[in-house]
Short mmCIF file of N, CA, C and O in Angstrom, two decimals:
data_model
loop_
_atom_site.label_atom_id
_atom_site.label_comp_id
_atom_site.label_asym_id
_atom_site.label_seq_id
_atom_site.Cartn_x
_atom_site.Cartn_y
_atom_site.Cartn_z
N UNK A 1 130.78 123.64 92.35
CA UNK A 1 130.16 122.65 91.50
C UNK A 1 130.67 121.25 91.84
O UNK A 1 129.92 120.29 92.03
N UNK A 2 132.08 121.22 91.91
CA UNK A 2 133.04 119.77 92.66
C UNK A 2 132.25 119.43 94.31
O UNK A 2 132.09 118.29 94.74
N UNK A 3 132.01 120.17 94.76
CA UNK A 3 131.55 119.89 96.22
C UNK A 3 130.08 119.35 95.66
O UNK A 3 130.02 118.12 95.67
N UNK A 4 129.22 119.82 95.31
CA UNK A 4 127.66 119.15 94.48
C UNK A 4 127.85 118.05 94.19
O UNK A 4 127.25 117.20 94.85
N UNK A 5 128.67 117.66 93.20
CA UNK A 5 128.38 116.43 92.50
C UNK A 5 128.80 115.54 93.49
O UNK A 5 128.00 114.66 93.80
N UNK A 6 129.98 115.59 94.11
CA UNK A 6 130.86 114.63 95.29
C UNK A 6 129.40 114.43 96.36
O UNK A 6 129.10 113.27 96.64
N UNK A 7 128.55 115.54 96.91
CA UNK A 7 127.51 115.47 97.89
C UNK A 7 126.22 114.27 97.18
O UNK A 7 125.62 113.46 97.88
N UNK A 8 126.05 114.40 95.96
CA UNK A 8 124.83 113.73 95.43
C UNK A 8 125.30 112.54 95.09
O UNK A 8 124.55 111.57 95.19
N UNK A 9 127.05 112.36 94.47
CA UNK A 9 127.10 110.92 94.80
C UNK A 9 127.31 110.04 96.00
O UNK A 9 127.19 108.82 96.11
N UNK A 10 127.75 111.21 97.09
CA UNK A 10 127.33 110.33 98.08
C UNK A 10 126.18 110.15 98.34
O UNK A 10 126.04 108.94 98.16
N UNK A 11 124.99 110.66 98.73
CA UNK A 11 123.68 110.44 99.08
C UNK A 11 123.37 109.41 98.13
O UNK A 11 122.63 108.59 98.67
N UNK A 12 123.70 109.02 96.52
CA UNK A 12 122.62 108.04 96.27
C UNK A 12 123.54 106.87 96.60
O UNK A 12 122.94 105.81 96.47
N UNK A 13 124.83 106.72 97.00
CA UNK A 13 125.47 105.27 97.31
C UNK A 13 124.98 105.65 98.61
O UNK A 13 124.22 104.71 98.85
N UNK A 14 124.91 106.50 99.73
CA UNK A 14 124.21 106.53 101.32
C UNK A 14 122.48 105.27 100.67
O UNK A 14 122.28 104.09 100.97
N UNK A 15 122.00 105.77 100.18
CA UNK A 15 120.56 105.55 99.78
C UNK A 15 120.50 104.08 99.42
O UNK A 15 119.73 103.38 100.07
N UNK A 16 121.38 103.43 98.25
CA UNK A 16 121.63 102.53 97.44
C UNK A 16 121.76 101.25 98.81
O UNK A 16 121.12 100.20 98.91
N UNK A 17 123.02 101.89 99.88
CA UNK A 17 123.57 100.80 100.74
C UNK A 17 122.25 101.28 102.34
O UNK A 17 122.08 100.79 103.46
N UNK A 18 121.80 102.11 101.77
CA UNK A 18 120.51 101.54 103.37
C UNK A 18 119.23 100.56 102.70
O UNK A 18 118.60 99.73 103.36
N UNK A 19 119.06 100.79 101.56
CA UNK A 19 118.04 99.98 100.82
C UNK A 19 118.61 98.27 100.83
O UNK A 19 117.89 97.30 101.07
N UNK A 20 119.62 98.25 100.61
CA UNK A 20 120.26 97.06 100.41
C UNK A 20 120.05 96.23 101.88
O UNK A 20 119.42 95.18 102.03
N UNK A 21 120.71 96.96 102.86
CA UNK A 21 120.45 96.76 104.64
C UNK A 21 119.21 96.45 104.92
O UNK A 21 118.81 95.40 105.43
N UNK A 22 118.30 97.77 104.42
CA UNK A 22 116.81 97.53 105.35
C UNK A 22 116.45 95.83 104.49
O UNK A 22 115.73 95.08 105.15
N UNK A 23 116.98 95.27 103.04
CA UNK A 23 115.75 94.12 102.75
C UNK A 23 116.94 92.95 103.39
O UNK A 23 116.77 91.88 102.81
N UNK A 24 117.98 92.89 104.31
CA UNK A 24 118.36 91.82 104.98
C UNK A 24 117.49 91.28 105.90
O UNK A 24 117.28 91.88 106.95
N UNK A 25 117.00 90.35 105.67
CA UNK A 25 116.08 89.32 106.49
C UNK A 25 116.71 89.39 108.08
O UNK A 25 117.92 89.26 108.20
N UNK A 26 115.90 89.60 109.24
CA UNK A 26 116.46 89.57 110.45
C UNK A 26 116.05 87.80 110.92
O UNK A 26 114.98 87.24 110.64
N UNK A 27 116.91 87.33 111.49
CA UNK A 27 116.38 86.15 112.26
C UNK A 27 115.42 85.92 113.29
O UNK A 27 115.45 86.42 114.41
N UNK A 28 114.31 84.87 112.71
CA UNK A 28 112.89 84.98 113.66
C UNK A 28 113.42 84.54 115.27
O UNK A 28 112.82 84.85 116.30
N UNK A 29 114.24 84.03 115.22
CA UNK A 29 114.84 84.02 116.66
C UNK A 29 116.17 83.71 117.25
O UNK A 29 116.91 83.66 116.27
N UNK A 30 116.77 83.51 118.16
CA UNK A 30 117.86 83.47 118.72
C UNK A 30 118.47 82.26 118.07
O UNK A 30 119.67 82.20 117.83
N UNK A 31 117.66 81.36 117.82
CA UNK A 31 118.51 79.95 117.42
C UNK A 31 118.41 79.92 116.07
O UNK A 31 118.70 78.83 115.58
N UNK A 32 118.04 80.95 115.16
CA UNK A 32 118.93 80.55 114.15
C UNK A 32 120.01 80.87 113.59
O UNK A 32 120.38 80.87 112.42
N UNK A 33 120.52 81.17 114.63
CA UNK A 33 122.58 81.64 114.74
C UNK A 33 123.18 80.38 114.29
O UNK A 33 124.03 80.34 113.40
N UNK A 34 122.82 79.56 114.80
CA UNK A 34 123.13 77.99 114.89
C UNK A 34 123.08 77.24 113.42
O UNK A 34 123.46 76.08 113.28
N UNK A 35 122.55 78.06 112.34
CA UNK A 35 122.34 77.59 111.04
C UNK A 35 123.13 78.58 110.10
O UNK A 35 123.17 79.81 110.12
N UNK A 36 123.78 77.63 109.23
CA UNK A 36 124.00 78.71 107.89
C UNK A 36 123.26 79.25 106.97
O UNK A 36 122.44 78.39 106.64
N UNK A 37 123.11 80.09 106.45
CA UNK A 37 122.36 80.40 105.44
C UNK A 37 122.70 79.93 104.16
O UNK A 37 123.65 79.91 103.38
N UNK A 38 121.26 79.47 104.30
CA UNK A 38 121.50 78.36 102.65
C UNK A 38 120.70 79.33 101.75
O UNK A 38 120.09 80.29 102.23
N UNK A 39 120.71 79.08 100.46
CA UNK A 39 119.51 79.49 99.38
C UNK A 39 118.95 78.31 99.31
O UNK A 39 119.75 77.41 99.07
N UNK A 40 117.26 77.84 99.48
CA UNK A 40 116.52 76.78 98.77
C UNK A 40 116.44 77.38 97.81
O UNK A 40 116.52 78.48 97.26
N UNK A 41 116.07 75.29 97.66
CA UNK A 41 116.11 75.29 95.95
C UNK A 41 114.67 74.34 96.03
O UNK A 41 114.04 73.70 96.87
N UNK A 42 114.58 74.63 94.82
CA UNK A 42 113.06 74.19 94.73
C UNK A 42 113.09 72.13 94.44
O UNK A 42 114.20 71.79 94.05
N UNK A 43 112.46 71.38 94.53
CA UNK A 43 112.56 69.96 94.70
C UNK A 43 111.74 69.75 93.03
O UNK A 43 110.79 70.39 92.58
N UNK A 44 112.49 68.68 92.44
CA UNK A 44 111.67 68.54 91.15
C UNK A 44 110.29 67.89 91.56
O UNK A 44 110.11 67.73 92.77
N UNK A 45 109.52 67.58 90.90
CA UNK A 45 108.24 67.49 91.04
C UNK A 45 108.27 65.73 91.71
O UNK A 45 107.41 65.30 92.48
N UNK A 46 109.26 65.04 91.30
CA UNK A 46 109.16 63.95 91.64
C UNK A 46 109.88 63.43 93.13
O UNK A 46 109.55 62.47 93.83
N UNK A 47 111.00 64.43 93.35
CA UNK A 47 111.25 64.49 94.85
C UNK A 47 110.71 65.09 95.49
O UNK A 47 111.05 64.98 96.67
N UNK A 48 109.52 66.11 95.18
CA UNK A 48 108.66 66.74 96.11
C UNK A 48 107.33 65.51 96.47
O UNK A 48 106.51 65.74 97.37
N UNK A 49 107.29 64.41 95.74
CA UNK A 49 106.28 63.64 95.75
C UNK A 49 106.84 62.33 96.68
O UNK A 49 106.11 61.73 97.47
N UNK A 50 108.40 61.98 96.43
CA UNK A 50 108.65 61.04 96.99
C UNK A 50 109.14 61.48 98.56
O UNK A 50 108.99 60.67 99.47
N UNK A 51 109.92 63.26 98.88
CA UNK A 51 109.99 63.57 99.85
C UNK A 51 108.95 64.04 100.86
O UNK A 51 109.31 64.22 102.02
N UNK A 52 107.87 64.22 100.54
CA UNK A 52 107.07 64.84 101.45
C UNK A 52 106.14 64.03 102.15
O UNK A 52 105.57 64.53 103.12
N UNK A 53 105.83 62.62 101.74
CA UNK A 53 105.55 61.95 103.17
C UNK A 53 106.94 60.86 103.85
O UNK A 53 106.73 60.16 104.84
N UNK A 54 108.22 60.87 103.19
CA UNK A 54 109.06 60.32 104.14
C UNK A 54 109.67 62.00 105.13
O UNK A 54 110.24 61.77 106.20
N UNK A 55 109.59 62.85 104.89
CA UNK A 55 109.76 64.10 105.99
C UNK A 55 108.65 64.01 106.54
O UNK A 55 108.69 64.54 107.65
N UNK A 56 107.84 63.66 106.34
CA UNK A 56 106.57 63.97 107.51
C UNK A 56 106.66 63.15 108.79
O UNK A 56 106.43 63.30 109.98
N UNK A 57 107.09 62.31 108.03
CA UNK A 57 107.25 61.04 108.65
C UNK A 57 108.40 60.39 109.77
O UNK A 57 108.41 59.66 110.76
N UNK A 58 109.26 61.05 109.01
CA UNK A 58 110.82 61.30 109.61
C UNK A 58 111.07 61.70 110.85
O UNK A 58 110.76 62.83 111.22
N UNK A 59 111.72 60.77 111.70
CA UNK A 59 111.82 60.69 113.43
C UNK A 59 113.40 60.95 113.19
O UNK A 59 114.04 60.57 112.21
N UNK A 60 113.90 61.69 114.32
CA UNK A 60 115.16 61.90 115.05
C UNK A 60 115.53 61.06 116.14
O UNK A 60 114.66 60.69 116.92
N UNK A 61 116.68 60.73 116.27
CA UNK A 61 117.42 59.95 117.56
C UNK A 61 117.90 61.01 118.30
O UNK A 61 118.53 62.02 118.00
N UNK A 62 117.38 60.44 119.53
CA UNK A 62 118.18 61.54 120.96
C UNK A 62 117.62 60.61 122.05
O UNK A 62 116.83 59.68 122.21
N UNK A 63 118.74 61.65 122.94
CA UNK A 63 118.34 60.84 124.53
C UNK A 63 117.78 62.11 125.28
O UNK A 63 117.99 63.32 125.15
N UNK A 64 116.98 61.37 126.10
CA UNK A 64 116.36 62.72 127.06
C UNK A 64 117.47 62.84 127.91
O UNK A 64 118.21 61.87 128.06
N UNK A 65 117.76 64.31 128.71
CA UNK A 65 118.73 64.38 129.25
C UNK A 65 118.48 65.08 130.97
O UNK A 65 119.04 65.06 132.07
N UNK A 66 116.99 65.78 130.16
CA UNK A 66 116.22 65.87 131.19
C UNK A 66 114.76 66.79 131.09
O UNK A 66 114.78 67.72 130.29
N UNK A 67 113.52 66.55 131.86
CA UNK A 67 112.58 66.70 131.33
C UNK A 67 111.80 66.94 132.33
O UNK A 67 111.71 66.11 133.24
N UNK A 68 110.92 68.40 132.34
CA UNK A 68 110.05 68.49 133.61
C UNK A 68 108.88 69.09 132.62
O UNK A 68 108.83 69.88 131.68
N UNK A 69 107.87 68.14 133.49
CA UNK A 69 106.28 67.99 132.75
C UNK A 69 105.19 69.59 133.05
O UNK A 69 104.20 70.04 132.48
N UNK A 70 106.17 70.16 134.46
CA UNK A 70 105.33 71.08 134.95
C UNK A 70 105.95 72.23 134.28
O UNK A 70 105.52 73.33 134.61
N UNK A 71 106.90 72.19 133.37
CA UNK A 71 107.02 73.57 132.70
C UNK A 71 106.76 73.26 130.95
O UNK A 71 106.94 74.06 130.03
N UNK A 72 106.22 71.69 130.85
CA UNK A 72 106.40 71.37 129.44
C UNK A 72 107.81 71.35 128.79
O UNK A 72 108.05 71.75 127.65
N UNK A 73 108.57 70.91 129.51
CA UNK A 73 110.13 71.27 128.90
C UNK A 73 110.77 70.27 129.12
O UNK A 73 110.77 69.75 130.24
N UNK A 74 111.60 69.67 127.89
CA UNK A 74 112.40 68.30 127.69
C UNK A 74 113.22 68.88 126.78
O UNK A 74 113.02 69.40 125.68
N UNK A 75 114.74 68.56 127.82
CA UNK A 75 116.21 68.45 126.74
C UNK A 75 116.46 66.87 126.49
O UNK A 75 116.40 65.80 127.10
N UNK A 76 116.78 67.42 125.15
CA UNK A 76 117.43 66.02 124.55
C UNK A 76 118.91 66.72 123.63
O UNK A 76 119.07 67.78 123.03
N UNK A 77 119.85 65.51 123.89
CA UNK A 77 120.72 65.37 123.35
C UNK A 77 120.48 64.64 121.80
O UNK A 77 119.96 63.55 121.55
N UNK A 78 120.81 65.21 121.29
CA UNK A 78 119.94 64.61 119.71
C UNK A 78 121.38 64.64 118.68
O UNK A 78 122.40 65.29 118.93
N UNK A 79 121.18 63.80 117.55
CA UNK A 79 121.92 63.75 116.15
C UNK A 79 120.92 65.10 115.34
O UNK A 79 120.17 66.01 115.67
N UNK A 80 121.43 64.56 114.24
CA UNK A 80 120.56 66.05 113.22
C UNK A 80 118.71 65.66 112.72
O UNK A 80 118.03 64.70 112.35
N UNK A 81 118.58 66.92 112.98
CA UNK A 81 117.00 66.90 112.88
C UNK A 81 116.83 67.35 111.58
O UNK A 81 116.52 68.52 111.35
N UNK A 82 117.05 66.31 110.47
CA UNK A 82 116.80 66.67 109.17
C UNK A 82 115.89 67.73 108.10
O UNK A 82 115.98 68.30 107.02
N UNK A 83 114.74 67.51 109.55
CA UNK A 83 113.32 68.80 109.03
C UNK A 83 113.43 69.67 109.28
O UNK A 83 112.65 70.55 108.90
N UNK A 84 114.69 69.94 110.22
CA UNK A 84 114.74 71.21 110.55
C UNK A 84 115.80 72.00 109.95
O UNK A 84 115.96 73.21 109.85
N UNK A 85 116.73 70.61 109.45
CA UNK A 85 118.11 71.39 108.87
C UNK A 85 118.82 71.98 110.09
O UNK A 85 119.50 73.00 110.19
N UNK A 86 118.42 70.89 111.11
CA UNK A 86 119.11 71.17 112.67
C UNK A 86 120.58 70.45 112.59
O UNK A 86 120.45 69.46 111.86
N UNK A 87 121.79 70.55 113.01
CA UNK A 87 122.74 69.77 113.33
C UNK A 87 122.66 68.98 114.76
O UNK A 87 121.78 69.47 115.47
N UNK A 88 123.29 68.00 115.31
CA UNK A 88 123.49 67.52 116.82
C UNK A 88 123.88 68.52 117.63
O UNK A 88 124.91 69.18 117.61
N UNK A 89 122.85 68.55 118.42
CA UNK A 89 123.41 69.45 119.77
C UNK A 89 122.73 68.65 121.10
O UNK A 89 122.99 67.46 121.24
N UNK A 90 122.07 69.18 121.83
CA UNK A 90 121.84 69.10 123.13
C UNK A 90 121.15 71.11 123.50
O UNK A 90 121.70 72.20 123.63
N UNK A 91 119.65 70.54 123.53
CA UNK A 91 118.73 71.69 123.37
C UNK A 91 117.43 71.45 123.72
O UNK A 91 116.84 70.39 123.52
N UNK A 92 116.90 72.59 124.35
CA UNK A 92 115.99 72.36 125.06
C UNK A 92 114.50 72.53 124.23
O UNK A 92 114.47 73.49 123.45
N UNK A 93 113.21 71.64 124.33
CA UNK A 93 112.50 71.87 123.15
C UNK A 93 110.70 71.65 124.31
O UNK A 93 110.57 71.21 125.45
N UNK A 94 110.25 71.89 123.89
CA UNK A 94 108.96 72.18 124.33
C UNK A 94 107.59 71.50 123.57
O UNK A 94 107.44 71.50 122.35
N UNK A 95 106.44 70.79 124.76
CA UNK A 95 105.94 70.04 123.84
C UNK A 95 104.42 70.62 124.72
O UNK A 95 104.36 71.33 125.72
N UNK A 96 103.31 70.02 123.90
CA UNK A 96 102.34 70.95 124.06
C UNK A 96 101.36 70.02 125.42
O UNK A 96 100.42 70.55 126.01
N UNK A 97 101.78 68.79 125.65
CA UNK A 97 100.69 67.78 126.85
C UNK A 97 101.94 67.05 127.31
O UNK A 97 102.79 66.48 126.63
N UNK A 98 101.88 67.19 128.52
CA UNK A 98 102.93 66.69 129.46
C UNK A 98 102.88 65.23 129.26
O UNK A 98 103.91 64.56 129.32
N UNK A 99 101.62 64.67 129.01
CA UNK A 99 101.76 63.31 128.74
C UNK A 99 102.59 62.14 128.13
O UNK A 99 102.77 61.00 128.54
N UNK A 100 103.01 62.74 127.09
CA UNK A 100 104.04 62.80 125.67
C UNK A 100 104.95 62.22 126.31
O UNK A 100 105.63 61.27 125.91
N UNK A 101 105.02 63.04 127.85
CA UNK A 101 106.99 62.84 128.61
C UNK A 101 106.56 61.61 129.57
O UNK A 101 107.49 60.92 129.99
N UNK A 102 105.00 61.22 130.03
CA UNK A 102 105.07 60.56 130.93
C UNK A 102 105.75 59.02 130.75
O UNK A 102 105.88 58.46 131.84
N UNK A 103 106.09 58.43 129.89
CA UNK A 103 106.59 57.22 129.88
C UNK A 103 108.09 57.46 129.90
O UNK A 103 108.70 56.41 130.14
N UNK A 104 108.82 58.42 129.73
CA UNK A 104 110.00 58.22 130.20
C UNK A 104 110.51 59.15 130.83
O UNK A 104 109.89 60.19 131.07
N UNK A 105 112.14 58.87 131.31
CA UNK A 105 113.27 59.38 132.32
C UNK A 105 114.18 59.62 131.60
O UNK A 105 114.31 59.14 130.48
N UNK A 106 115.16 60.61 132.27
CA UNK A 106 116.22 61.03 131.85
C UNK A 106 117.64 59.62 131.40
O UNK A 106 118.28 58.90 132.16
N UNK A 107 117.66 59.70 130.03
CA UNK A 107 118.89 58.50 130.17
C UNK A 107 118.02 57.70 129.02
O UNK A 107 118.61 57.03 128.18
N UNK A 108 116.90 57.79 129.02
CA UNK A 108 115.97 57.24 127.92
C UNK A 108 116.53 57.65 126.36
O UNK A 108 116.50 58.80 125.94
N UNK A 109 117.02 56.53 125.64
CA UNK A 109 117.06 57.36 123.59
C UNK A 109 115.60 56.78 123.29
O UNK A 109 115.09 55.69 123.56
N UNK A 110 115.19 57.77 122.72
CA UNK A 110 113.77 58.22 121.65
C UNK A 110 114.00 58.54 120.43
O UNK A 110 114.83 59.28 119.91
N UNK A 111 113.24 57.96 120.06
CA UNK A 111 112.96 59.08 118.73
C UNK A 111 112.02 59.67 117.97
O UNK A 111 111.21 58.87 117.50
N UNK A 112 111.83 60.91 117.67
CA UNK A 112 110.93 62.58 118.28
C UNK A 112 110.74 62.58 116.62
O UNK A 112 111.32 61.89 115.78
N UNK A 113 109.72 63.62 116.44
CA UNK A 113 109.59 64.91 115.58
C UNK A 113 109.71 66.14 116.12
O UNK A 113 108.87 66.46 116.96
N UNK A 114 110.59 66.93 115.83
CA UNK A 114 110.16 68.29 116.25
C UNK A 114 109.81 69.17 115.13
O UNK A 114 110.26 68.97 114.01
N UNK A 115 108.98 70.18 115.43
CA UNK A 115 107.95 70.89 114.55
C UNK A 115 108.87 72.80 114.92
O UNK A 115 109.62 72.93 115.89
N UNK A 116 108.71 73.42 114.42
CA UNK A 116 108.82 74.63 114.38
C UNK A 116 107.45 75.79 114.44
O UNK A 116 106.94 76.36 113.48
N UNK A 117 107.17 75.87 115.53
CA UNK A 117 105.65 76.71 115.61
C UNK A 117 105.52 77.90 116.38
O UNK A 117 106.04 77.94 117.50
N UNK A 118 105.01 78.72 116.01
CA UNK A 118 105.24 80.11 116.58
C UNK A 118 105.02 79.95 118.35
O UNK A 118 104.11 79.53 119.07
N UNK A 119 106.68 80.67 118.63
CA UNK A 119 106.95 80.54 120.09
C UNK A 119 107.90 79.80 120.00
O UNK A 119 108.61 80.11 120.96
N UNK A 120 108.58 78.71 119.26
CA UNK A 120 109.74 77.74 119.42
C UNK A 120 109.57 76.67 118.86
O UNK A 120 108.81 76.73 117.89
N UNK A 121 109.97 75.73 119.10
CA UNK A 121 110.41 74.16 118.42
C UNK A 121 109.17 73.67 119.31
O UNK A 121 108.94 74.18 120.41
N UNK A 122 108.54 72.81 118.85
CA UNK A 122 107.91 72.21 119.60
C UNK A 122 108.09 70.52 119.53
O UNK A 122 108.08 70.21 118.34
N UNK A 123 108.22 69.46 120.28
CA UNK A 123 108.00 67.81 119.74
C UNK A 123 106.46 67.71 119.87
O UNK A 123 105.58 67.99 120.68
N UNK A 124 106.62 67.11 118.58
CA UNK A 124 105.51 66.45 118.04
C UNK A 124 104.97 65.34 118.41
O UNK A 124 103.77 65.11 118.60
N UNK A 125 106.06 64.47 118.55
CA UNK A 125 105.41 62.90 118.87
C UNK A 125 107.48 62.51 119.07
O UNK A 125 108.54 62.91 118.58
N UNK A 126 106.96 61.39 120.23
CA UNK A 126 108.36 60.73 120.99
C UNK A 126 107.90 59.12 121.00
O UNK A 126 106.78 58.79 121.40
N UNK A 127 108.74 58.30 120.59
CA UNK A 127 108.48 56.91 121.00
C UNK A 127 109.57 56.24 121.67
O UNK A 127 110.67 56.33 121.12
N UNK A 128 109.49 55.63 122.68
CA UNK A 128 111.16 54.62 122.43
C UNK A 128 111.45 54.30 121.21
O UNK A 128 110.76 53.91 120.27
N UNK A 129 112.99 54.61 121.36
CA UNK A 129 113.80 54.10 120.58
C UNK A 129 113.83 52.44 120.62
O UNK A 129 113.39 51.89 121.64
N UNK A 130 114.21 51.84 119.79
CA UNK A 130 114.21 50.03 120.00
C UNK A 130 115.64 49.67 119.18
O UNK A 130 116.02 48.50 119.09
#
């Protein structure tokens, strides 16, 4: 009867701790190792009104570090990418018309949007920096 009960309380703590496991969120990709896990919080109605066209809006500082048009691929050394809840690194980001890169060279500071879109980070829009 001691061996029963010891077997069924293990199986429902076995049960209890795979249920718990399987609803851990897996990371949509490799780079978000690089972030802590926060809980959002929801924005009151009046910072959701005053934040959501200065984030839209909102450019990052970085320097290109280097950038080839024929694979669509530009590293920049960057400060924090606020929309992304990115910190400063130096990372490679991907943009969708080579054109974007044609006005500048490596050694150039800009400042970008980058977007998050299925497949990776993408920049949005780059201007000189001034």
């Amino acid at each position: 009867m001691k061996t029963l009960a010891h077997s069924t309380a293990a199986l429902l703590l076995a049960s209890a701790l795979g249920s718990a496991l399987a609803q851990a969120p897996a990371p949509a990709d490799e780079h978000e190792g690089h972030h802590p896990a926060v809980a959002p919080t929801a924005p009151t109605a009046q910072e959701a009104t005053d934040s959501t066209s200065a984030d839209q809006g909102a450019l990052s500082e970085g320097e290109i570090t280097r950038w080839d048009p024929r694979t669509l691929k530009v590293t920049l050394r960057h400060g924090e990418i606020k929309n992304l809840g990115m910190p400063p690194m130096t990372m490679v980001f991907r943009v969708n018309d080579a054109s974007m890169l044609t006005p500048f060279q490596p050694g150039d500071k800009v400042l970008f949007r980058v977007e998050r879109q299925s497949g990776g980070y993408f920049v949005t829009r780059m201007e000189a920096a001034r």
